[in-house]
CSV table of C-alpha atoms and ligand atoms in Angstrom, one decimal:
chain,number,residue,atom,x,y,z
R,7,MET,CA,91.8,100.4,161.3
R,8,GLU,CA,95.0,101.4,163.2
R,9,ASN,CA,96.4,98.0,163.8
R,10,ILE,CA,95.5,96.5,160.6
R,11,GLN,CA,99.0,97.3,158.8
R,12,HIS,CA,102.3,96.2,159.6
R,13,GLY,CA,105.6,96.6,158.0
R,14,THR,CA,107.4,99.9,156.7
R,15,GLU,CA,105.2,100.7,153.8
R,16,GLU,CA,102.3,102.8,154.5
R,17,LYS,CA,100.0,100.9,152.2
R,18,LEU,CA,96.9,99.2,153.4
R,19,GLU,CA,96.7,95.6,153.3
R,20,LEU,CA,93.5,94.8,151.8
R,21,TYR,CA,93.2,91.2,153.0
R,22,ASN,CA,93.5,92.2,156.4
R,23,LEU,CA,90.3,94.0,156.5
R,24,SER,CA,87.1,92.5,157.6
R,25,TYR,CA,84.1,93.1,155.5
R,26,ASP,CA,83.0,95.9,157.5
R,27,GLU,CA,86.5,97.6,157.5
R,28,LEU,CA,86.2,97.4,153.7
R,29,LYS,CA,82.8,98.9,153.7
R,30,ALA,CA,84.3,101.6,155.8
R,31,PHE,CA,87.4,102.0,153.5
R,32,MET,CA,84.9,102.5,150.5
R,33,ALA,CA,82.9,104.9,152.3
R,34,GLU,CA,85.9,107.0,153.0
R,35,ILE,CA,86.7,107.2,149.3
R,36,GLY,CA,82.9,107.9,148.3
R,37,GLU,CA,81.9,104.4,147.2
R,38,LYS,CA,78.5,102.7,148.0
R,39,PRO,CA,78.5,99.5,150.1
R,40,TYR,CA,77.7,97.4,147.0
R,41,ARG,CA,81.4,98.4,145.8
R,42,ALA,CA,82.8,96.8,149.1
R,43,LYS,CA,80.9,93.5,148.5
R,44,GLN,CA,82.3,93.5,144.8
R,45,ILE,CA,85.9,93.9,146.0
R,46,TYR,CA,85.1,91.4,149.0
R,47,GLN,CA,83.9,88.8,146.3
R,48,TRP,CA,87.0,89.2,144.2
R,49,LEU,CA,89.2,88.8,147.2
R,50,PHE,CA,87.7,86.3,149.5
R,51,GLY,CA,85.5,84.6,147.1
R,52,LYS,CA,87.7,84.1,143.9
R,53,SER,CA,90.9,84.9,145.8
R,54,VAL,CA,92.1,87.5,143.0
R,55,THR,CA,94.7,89.5,144.0
R,56,ASP,CA,95.3,91.4,140.5
R,57,VAL,CA,93.2,94.6,140.8
R,58,ASP,CA,93.1,94.9,137.2
R,59,ALA,CA,91.3,91.7,136.8
R,60,MET,CA,88.5,92.9,138.8
R,61,PHE,CA,86.4,93.9,135.6
R,62,ASN,CA,83.2,95.1,137.4
R,63,ILE,CA,85.2,97.6,139.3
R,64,PRO,CA,85.5,101.1,137.6
R,65,GLU,CA,88.9,102.1,136.6
R,66,LYS,CA,88.8,105.1,139.1
R,67,VAL,CA,88.4,102.9,142.1
R,68,ARG,CA,91.0,100.5,140.8
R,69,GLN,CA,93.4,103.1,140.5
R,70,ILE,CA,92.8,104.3,144.2
R,71,LEU,CA,93.3,100.4,145.2
R,72,LYS,CA,96.7,100.3,143.3
R,73,GLU,CA,98.0,103.4,144.8
R,74,ARG,CA,96.8,102.8,148.5
R,75,THR,CA,96.5,99.1,149.0
R,76,VAL,CA,98.6,96.0,148.5
R,77,THR,CA,96.8,92.6,147.9
R,78,GLU,CA,99.9,90.2,147.9
R,79,LEU,CA,100.8,89.4,151.2
R,80,LEU,CA,102.8,86.2,150.5
R,81,LYS,CA,104.6,84.5,147.6
R,82,PRO,CA,105.3,81.0,146.9
R,83,GLU,CA,108.9,80.1,147.5
R,84,THR,CA,109.1,76.3,147.3
R,85,GLN,CA,106.7,73.5,146.5
R,86,LEU,CA,107.4,70.0,147.4
R,87,ARG,CA,105.1,66.8,146.2
R,88,SER,CA,105.5,63.5,148.2
R,89,ALA,CA,106.4,60.6,145.8
R,90,ASP,CA,103.0,59.3,146.1
R,91,GLY,CA,101.4,62.7,145.2
R,92,THR,CA,98.8,62.7,148.1
R,93,THR,CA,100.9,65.6,149.9
R,94,ASN,CA,102.0,69.1,148.7
R,95,LYS,CA,104.1,71.2,150.8
R,96,MET,CA,104.4,74.9,150.3
R,97,LEU,CA,107.1,77.4,151.8
R,98,LEU,CA,105.7,80.9,151.5
R,99,LYS,CA,107.3,84.1,151.8
R,100,THR,CA,105.9,87.0,153.6
R,101,ARG,CA,106.3,90.7,152.6
R,102,ASP,CA,109.0,91.2,155.6
R,103,GLY,CA,110.9,88.1,154.3
R,104,GLN,CA,109.8,85.7,156.7
R,105,PHE,CA,109.1,82.1,155.6
R,106,ILE,CA,106.0,79.9,156.7
R,107,GLU,CA,104.6,76.5,155.6
R,108,THR,CA,101.5,74.9,154.5
R,109,VAL,CA,100.6,71.4,153.7
R,110,PHE,CA,97.7,70.4,151.2
R,111,MET,CA,96.6,66.8,151.6
R,112,LYS,CA,94.6,65.0,148.9
R,113,TYR,CA,92.5,62.2,150.4
R,114,LYS,CA,90.1,60.1,148.1
R,115,TYR,CA,86.9,61.8,149.4
R,116,ARG,CA,88.1,65.0,150.8
R,117,ASN,CA,90.9,67.4,150.7
R,118,SER,CA,92.7,69.2,153.8
R,119,ILE,CA,94.9,71.9,154.2
R,120,CYS,CA,97.2,72.6,157.2
R,121,ILE,CA,98.3,76.2,157.7
R,122,SER,CA,100.7,78.1,160.1
R,123,SER,CA,99.6,80.7,162.7
R,124,GLN,CA,102.8,82.4,163.6
R,125,VAL,CA,106.3,82.9,162.3
R,126,GLY,CA,107.8,80.6,164.8
R,127,CYS,CA,106.6,79.9,168.1
R,128,ARG,CA,107.1,80.7,172.0
R,129,MET,CA,105.8,77.3,173.2
R,130,GLY,CA,109.1,75.6,173.2
R,131,CYS,CA,108.0,71.9,172.9
R,132,THR,CA,111.4,70.1,172.9
R,133,PHE,CA,110.2,67.7,170.0
R,134,CYS,CA,109.1,70.2,167.8
R,135,ALA,CA,110.9,72.2,165.1
R,136,SER,CA,108.6,75.0,164.9
R,137,GLY,CA,109.6,76.5,168.3
R,138,SER,CA,113.4,75.9,168.2
R,139,GLN,CA,114.2,79.5,167.2
R,140,GLY,CA,111.3,81.1,169.2
R,141,LEU,CA,108.6,83.5,168.1
R,142,VAL,CA,109.2,86.1,165.3
R,143,ARG,CA,105.9,87.4,165.0
R,144,ASN,CA,102.2,86.8,164.8
R,145,LEU,CA,100.6,86.0,161.2
R,146,THR,CA,97.9,88.5,160.3
R,147,SER,CA,94.3,87.3,159.3
R,148,GLY,CA,95.0,88.1,155.7
R,149,GLU,CA,98.2,86.2,155.5
R,150,MET,CA,96.5,83.0,157.2
R,151,CYS,CA,93.7,83.5,154.4
R,152,GLN,CA,96.4,83.7,151.7
R,153,GLU,CA,98.1,80.6,153.0
R,154,ILE,CA,95.1,78.8,151.8
R,155,PHE,CA,94.5,80.6,148.5
R,156,LEU,CA,97.9,80.4,147.3
R,157,THR,CA,98.3,76.7,148.1
R,158,GLU,CA,95.2,75.8,146.5
R,159,LYS,CA,96.3,77.7,143.3
R,160,ALA,CA,99.8,76.0,143.4
R,161,VAL,CA,98.0,72.5,143.9
R,162,GLY,CA,95.1,73.3,141.4
R,163,ALA,CA,92.6,72.0,143.8
R,164,LYS,CA,90.3,73.6,146.4
R,165,THR,CA,89.6,72.3,149.8
R,166,LYS,CA,86.7,72.5,152.3
R,167,ASN,CA,88.7,71.3,155.4
R,168,VAL,CA,91.3,73.5,157.1
R,169,VAL,CA,93.5,72.5,160.2
R,170,LEU,CA,95.6,75.0,162.1
R,171,MET,CA,98.3,72.6,163.0
R,172,GLY,CA,101.3,74.1,161.1
R,173,ILE,CA,103.9,76.4,162.5
R,174,GLY,CA,102.9,78.4,165.6
R,175,GLU,CA,100.3,78.2,168.3
R,176,PRO,CA,96.8,79.5,167.1
R,177,LEU,CA,95.5,80.2,170.7
R,178,ASP,CA,98.5,82.7,171.3
R,179,ASN,CA,97.4,84.7,168.1
R,180,TYR,CA,93.7,84.8,169.1
R,181,GLU,CA,92.6,88.2,167.8
R,182,ASN,CA,94.1,87.4,164.2
R,183,LEU,CA,92.8,84.0,164.4
R,184,LYS,CA,89.2,85.1,165.1
R,185,LYS,CA,89.4,87.6,162.1
R,186,PHE,CA,90.8,84.9,159.8
R,187,ILE,CA,87.9,82.6,160.7
R,188,GLU,CA,85.3,85.4,160.3
R,189,ASN,CA,86.6,86.3,156.7
R,190,MET,CA,87.0,82.8,155.4
R,191,THR,CA,83.4,82.0,156.9
R,192,GLU,CA,81.5,85.2,155.5
R,193,GLU,CA,79.0,84.4,153.1
R,194,THR,CA,79.6,87.1,150.8
R,195,GLY,CA,83.3,85.8,150.2
R,196,ARG,CA,84.7,82.1,150.6
R,197,ASP,CA,81.6,81.0,152.7
R,198,MET,CA,83.6,78.2,154.2
R,199,SER,CA,81.8,76.1,157.0
R,200,ARG,CA,83.1,76.9,160.5
R,201,ARG,CA,82.7,73.1,161.2
R,202,ALA,CA,85.3,72.5,158.8
R,203,ILE,CA,88.0,74.2,160.5
R,204,THR,CA,90.0,72.5,163.1
R,205,LEU,CA,92.4,74.2,165.5
R,206,SER,CA,95.2,72.5,167.5
R,207,THR,CA,96.5,73.9,170.8
R,208,CYS,CA,99.2,72.9,173.4
R,209,GLY,CA,96.8,73.8,176.0
R,210,LEU,CA,96.3,77.4,176.7
R,211,VAL,CA,93.6,76.8,179.3
R,212,PRO,CA,91.9,80.2,179.4
R,213,MET,CA,92.0,80.7,175.8
R,214,MET,CA,90.3,77.3,175.2
R,215,ALA,CA,87.6,78.6,177.5
R,216,ARG,CA,87.3,81.5,175.3
R,217,LEU,CA,87.2,79.5,172.1
R,218,ALA,CA,84.3,77.4,173.2
R,219,GLU,CA,82.5,80.6,174.1
R,220,GLU,CA,83.2,82.7,171.1
R,221,LEU,CA,83.7,80.3,168.4
R,222,PRO,CA,81.9,77.0,169.3
R,223,GLN,CA,81.7,75.7,165.7
R,224,ILE,CA,85.4,75.1,165.6
R,225,ASN,CA,86.8,71.8,166.3
R,226,LEU,CA,89.4,71.5,169.0
R,227,ALA,CA,92.4,69.3,169.1
R,228,VAL,CA,94.7,69.3,172.1
R,229,SER,CA,98.6,68.3,172.1
R,230,LEU,CA,98.6,66.2,175.4
R,231,HIS,CA,101.5,63.9,174.4
R,232,ALA,CA,101.8,62.5,178.0
R,233,PRO,CA,99.5,60.6,180.4
R,234,ASN,CA,100.7,62.7,183.6
R,235,ASP,CA,102.3,66.1,184.5
R,236,ARG,CA,105.8,64.5,185.5
R,237,LEU,CA,106.3,63.4,181.7
R,238,ARG,CA,104.5,66.3,180.2
R,239,LYS,CA,106.8,68.8,181.8
R,240,GLN,CA,109.8,67.1,180.4
R,241,ILE,CA,108.8,67.9,176.8
R,242,MET,CA,106.2,70.9,177.0
R,243,PRO,CA,106.9,74.1,178.9
R,244,ILE,CA,103.1,74.8,179.0
R,245,ALA,CA,102.5,72.1,181.5
R,246,HIS,CA,104.5,74.0,184.2
R,247,LYS,CA,101.7,76.7,183.5
R,248,TYR,CA,98.5,74.4,183.2
R,249,SER,CA,98.3,71.2,184.8
R,250,ILE,CA,97.1,68.2,182.9
R,251,GLU,CA,94.1,68.0,184.9
R,252,GLU,CA,93.1,71.8,184.3
R,253,THR,CA,93.9,70.8,180.5
R,254,VAL,CA,91.6,67.8,180.4
R,255,ALA,CA,89.1,69.7,182.2
R,256,ALA,CA,89.0,72.6,179.5
R,257,VAL,CA,88.4,69.9,177.0
R,258,ARG,CA,85.6,68.5,178.8
R,259,LYS,CA,84.0,71.9,179.4
R,260,HIS,CA,84.7,72.6,175.5
R,261,PHE,CA,82.5,69.6,174.7
R,262,GLU,CA,79.8,70.7,177.3
R,263,ILE,CA,79.6,74.0,175.6
R,264,THR,CA,79.9,73.1,171.9
R,265,ARG,CA,78.7,69.4,171.8
R,266,ARG,CA,81.6,68.6,169.6
R,267,ARG,CA,84.0,66.0,169.8
R,268,SER,CA,87.7,66.9,170.5
R,269,THR,CA,90.7,65.2,169.3
R,270,ILE,CA,93.6,64.5,171.9
R,271,GLU,CA,96.9,64.5,170.0
R,272,TYR,CA,99.5,61.9,171.6
R,273,ALA,CA,102.8,61.7,169.9
R,274,LEU,CA,104.4,58.2,170.9
R,275,ILE,CA,108.0,58.7,171.9
R,276,LYS,CA,109.8,55.3,172.3
R,277,GLY,CA,110.7,54.2,175.8
R,278,PHE,CA,109.0,57.4,176.9
R,279,ASN,CA,105.3,57.4,176.9
R,280,ASP,CA,104.3,54.4,175.1
R,281,SER,CA,104.2,51.6,177.5
R,282,ASP,CA,101.2,49.5,178.5
R,283,ALA,CA,101.0,51.4,181.8
R,284,HIS,CA,101.0,54.7,180.0
R,285,ALA,CA,98.0,53.6,178.0
R,286,LYS,CA,96.2,52.8,181.1
R,287,GLU,CA,97.1,55.9,182.9
R,288,LEU,CA,96.2,57.9,179.7
R,289,ALA,CA,92.6,56.0,179.7
R,290,THR,CA,92.0,56.7,183.2
R,291,LEU,CA,92.6,60.6,182.8
R,292,LEU,CA,90.3,60.5,179.8
R,293,ARG,CA,87.6,58.2,181.1
R,294,GLY,CA,84.1,59.3,180.0
R,295,MET,CA,85.0,62.0,178.0
R,296,ASN,CA,83.8,62.4,174.4
R,297,CYS,CA,87.2,62.4,172.5
R,298,LEU,CA,89.0,60.7,170.0
R,299,VAL,CA,92.9,59.9,170.7
R,300,ASN,CA,95.2,60.6,167.6
R,301,LEU,CA,98.5,58.7,167.9
R,302,ILE,CA,101.2,59.8,166.0
R,303,PRO,CA,104.7,58.4,166.4
R,304,LEU,CA,107.1,61.0,167.0
R,305,ASN,CA,108.6,62.4,163.8
R,306,GLU,CA,112.1,62.9,164.6
R,307,ALA,CA,113.2,66.5,164.7
R,308,GLU,CA,116.9,67.3,163.8
R,309,GLY,CA,119.1,67.1,167.2
R,310,ASP,CA,116.1,65.7,169.3
R,311,GLU,CA,117.3,63.0,171.8
R,312,HIS,CA,113.7,61.5,171.5
R,313,ARG,CA,112.9,58.5,169.0
R,314,GLY,CA,109.4,57.6,167.5
R,315,SER,CA,107.9,54.5,168.6
R,316,SER,CA,107.4,51.9,166.0
R,317,LEU,CA,104.1,51.2,164.1
R,318,HIS,CA,103.7,48.1,165.9
R,319,THR,CA,103.8,49.7,169.3
R,320,ALA,CA,101.3,52.6,168.3
R,321,GLU,CA,98.9,49.7,167.1
R,322,ARG,CA,99.4,47.9,170.5
R,323,PHE,CA,98.9,51.3,172.4
R,324,ARG,CA,95.7,52.1,170.1
R,325,GLU,CA,94.3,48.5,171.0
R,326,LEU,CA,94.8,48.9,174.7
R,327,LEU,CA,93.2,52.6,174.6
R,328,GLY,CA,90.0,50.9,172.6
R,329,GLY,CA,89.8,48.0,175.1
R,330,MET,CA,89.5,50.6,177.6
R,331,HIS,CA,86.6,52.4,175.8
R,332,ILE,CA,88.8,55.2,174.5
R,333,PRO,CA,88.6,55.5,170.8
R,334,ALA,CA,91.9,56.0,169.2
R,335,THR,CA,93.5,56.0,165.8
R,336,VAL,CA,97.1,56.0,164.6
R,337,ARG,CA,98.1,58.5,162.1
R,338,HIS,CA,100.5,57.3,159.5
R,339,SER,CA,102.6,60.2,158.9
R,340,LEU,CA,101.8,61.4,155.2
R,341,GLY,CA,104.6,63.2,153.3
R,342,SER,CA,107.6,62.5,155.6
R,343,ASP,CA,109.8,62.2,152.7
R,344,ILE,CA,109.1,65.9,152.0
R,345,GLU,CA,109.6,66.9,155.7
R,346,ALA,CA,105.9,67.7,156.2
R,347,ALA,CA,106.1,67.7,159.8
R,348,CYS,CA,105.7,71.3,161.4
R,349,GLY,CA,108.4,73.7,160.8
R,350,GLN,CA,111.0,71.5,159.4
R,351,LEU,CA,111.2,73.1,156.0
R,352,ARG,CA,111.5,76.6,157.5
R,353,LEU,CA,114.0,75.3,159.7
R,354,ARG,CA,116.1,74.1,156.9
R,355,LYS,CA,115.6,77.4,155.0
R,356,SER,CA,116.9,79.4,157.9
R,357,LYS,CA,120.3,77.5,157.9
G,93,LIG,N1,100.9,74.8,168.5
G,93,LIG,C1,99.9,73.9,168.3
G,93,LIG,C2,99.6,73.5,166.8
G,93,LIG,C3,100.9,73.3,166.1
G,93,LIG,S1,101.8,71.6,165.9
G,93,LIG,C4,99.8,72.4,169.2
G,93,LIG,O1,100.8,72.5,169.8
G,93,LIG,O2,99.1,71.6,169.2
G,93,LIG,C5,100.3,70.5,165.4
G,93,LIG,C6,100.6,69.3,166.3
G,93,LIG,O3,102.0,68.5,165.6
G,93,LIG,C7,100.8,69.2,167.5
G,93,LIG,O4,100.1,68.2,168.2
G,93,LIG,C8,102.4,68.9,168.0
G,93,LIG,O5,102.7,68.6,169.3
G,93,LIG,C9,102.7,68.1,167.0
G,93,LIG,N2,104.0,67.9,166.6
G,93,LIG,C10,105.0,68.8,166.7
G,93,LIG,N3,106.3,68.2,166.4
G,93,LIG,C11,106.0,67.0,166.2
G,93,LIG,C12,107.0,65.7,165.9
G,93,LIG,N4,108.2,66.1,165.8
G,93,LIG,N5,106.4,64.7,165.7
G,93,LIG,C13,105.0,64.5,166.0
G,93,LIG,N6,104.3,65.4,166.3
G,93,LIG,C14,104.8,66.6,166.5
């Protein structure tokens, strides 16, 4: 259990334990496995962080938990609600004073939460607010779980769907990501469906292969944002490392292994990647693939020289793709009145 903790305090962070590690901890203090089950249910099933509220745990064990462990890894800092009430954005503070963001979206038939995987990001996409100050650190598995639990509490609603599209590159924090998924989907705890979890990556090709092998039920979204390497390199440094051909091949391979349809994310940037010719080039690149293209007019970040395409251009781009048998949707950005795009709130906080 060496690398479970971080920070200066020597206390064990309970939410960073897997179910097996919690059992080992209980064994260490002379408790039976069913005690681990009860505590795990409180932590991950009921998202209860107050040890004294765990009424079926004997006083003696609660005392040990209070002395040797911490349960609260995050605290709510700010909550913003969009004018139409559909979108809630939370700024959360970590124990070491960092800020991360979540977005809770209420739809008619289902809710969804978008969470962060890192404090900052080292991928350096030019248009993205999350990476403008580099990577501070990875989030732990427990912090990722609590992003969900705290946001649900603040909003007063639960969700079955999770997307890793907040701050950070999830595949750049793979071990913690995997543990997070294991804890959220463990049937003794929250018992979330793996099929309801979607991960977005800027295209870390070797890690995409690992994801398909090790976590085949997880949905994949890939940020392409350009139809060729020349343009992609101008906005996404990762394009210098992995070619667009390799990236798309990894998405095809992901489908072969998982039989799950991937999403291709494409931010439409005015005069840069949004012409009819770009739509044709993209359709050629994606021909025969089982994917859905998600078109998002660029959400202009502070200081970015690029502008978002109009909704009219986005609709035309979608129709062109559709005409070439590439299914596409236009995402009308929810919550732009509360700076719901990746990392904007954290960036503002740090200024
Ligand atoms: N690192 C991951 C996930 C985080 S961002 C990734 O790159 O996919 C989630 C999505 O929002 C990505 O597709 C990202 O490229 C996109 N995005 C970031 N900033 C944006 C902006 N200003 N406008 C539109 N989309 C943006």
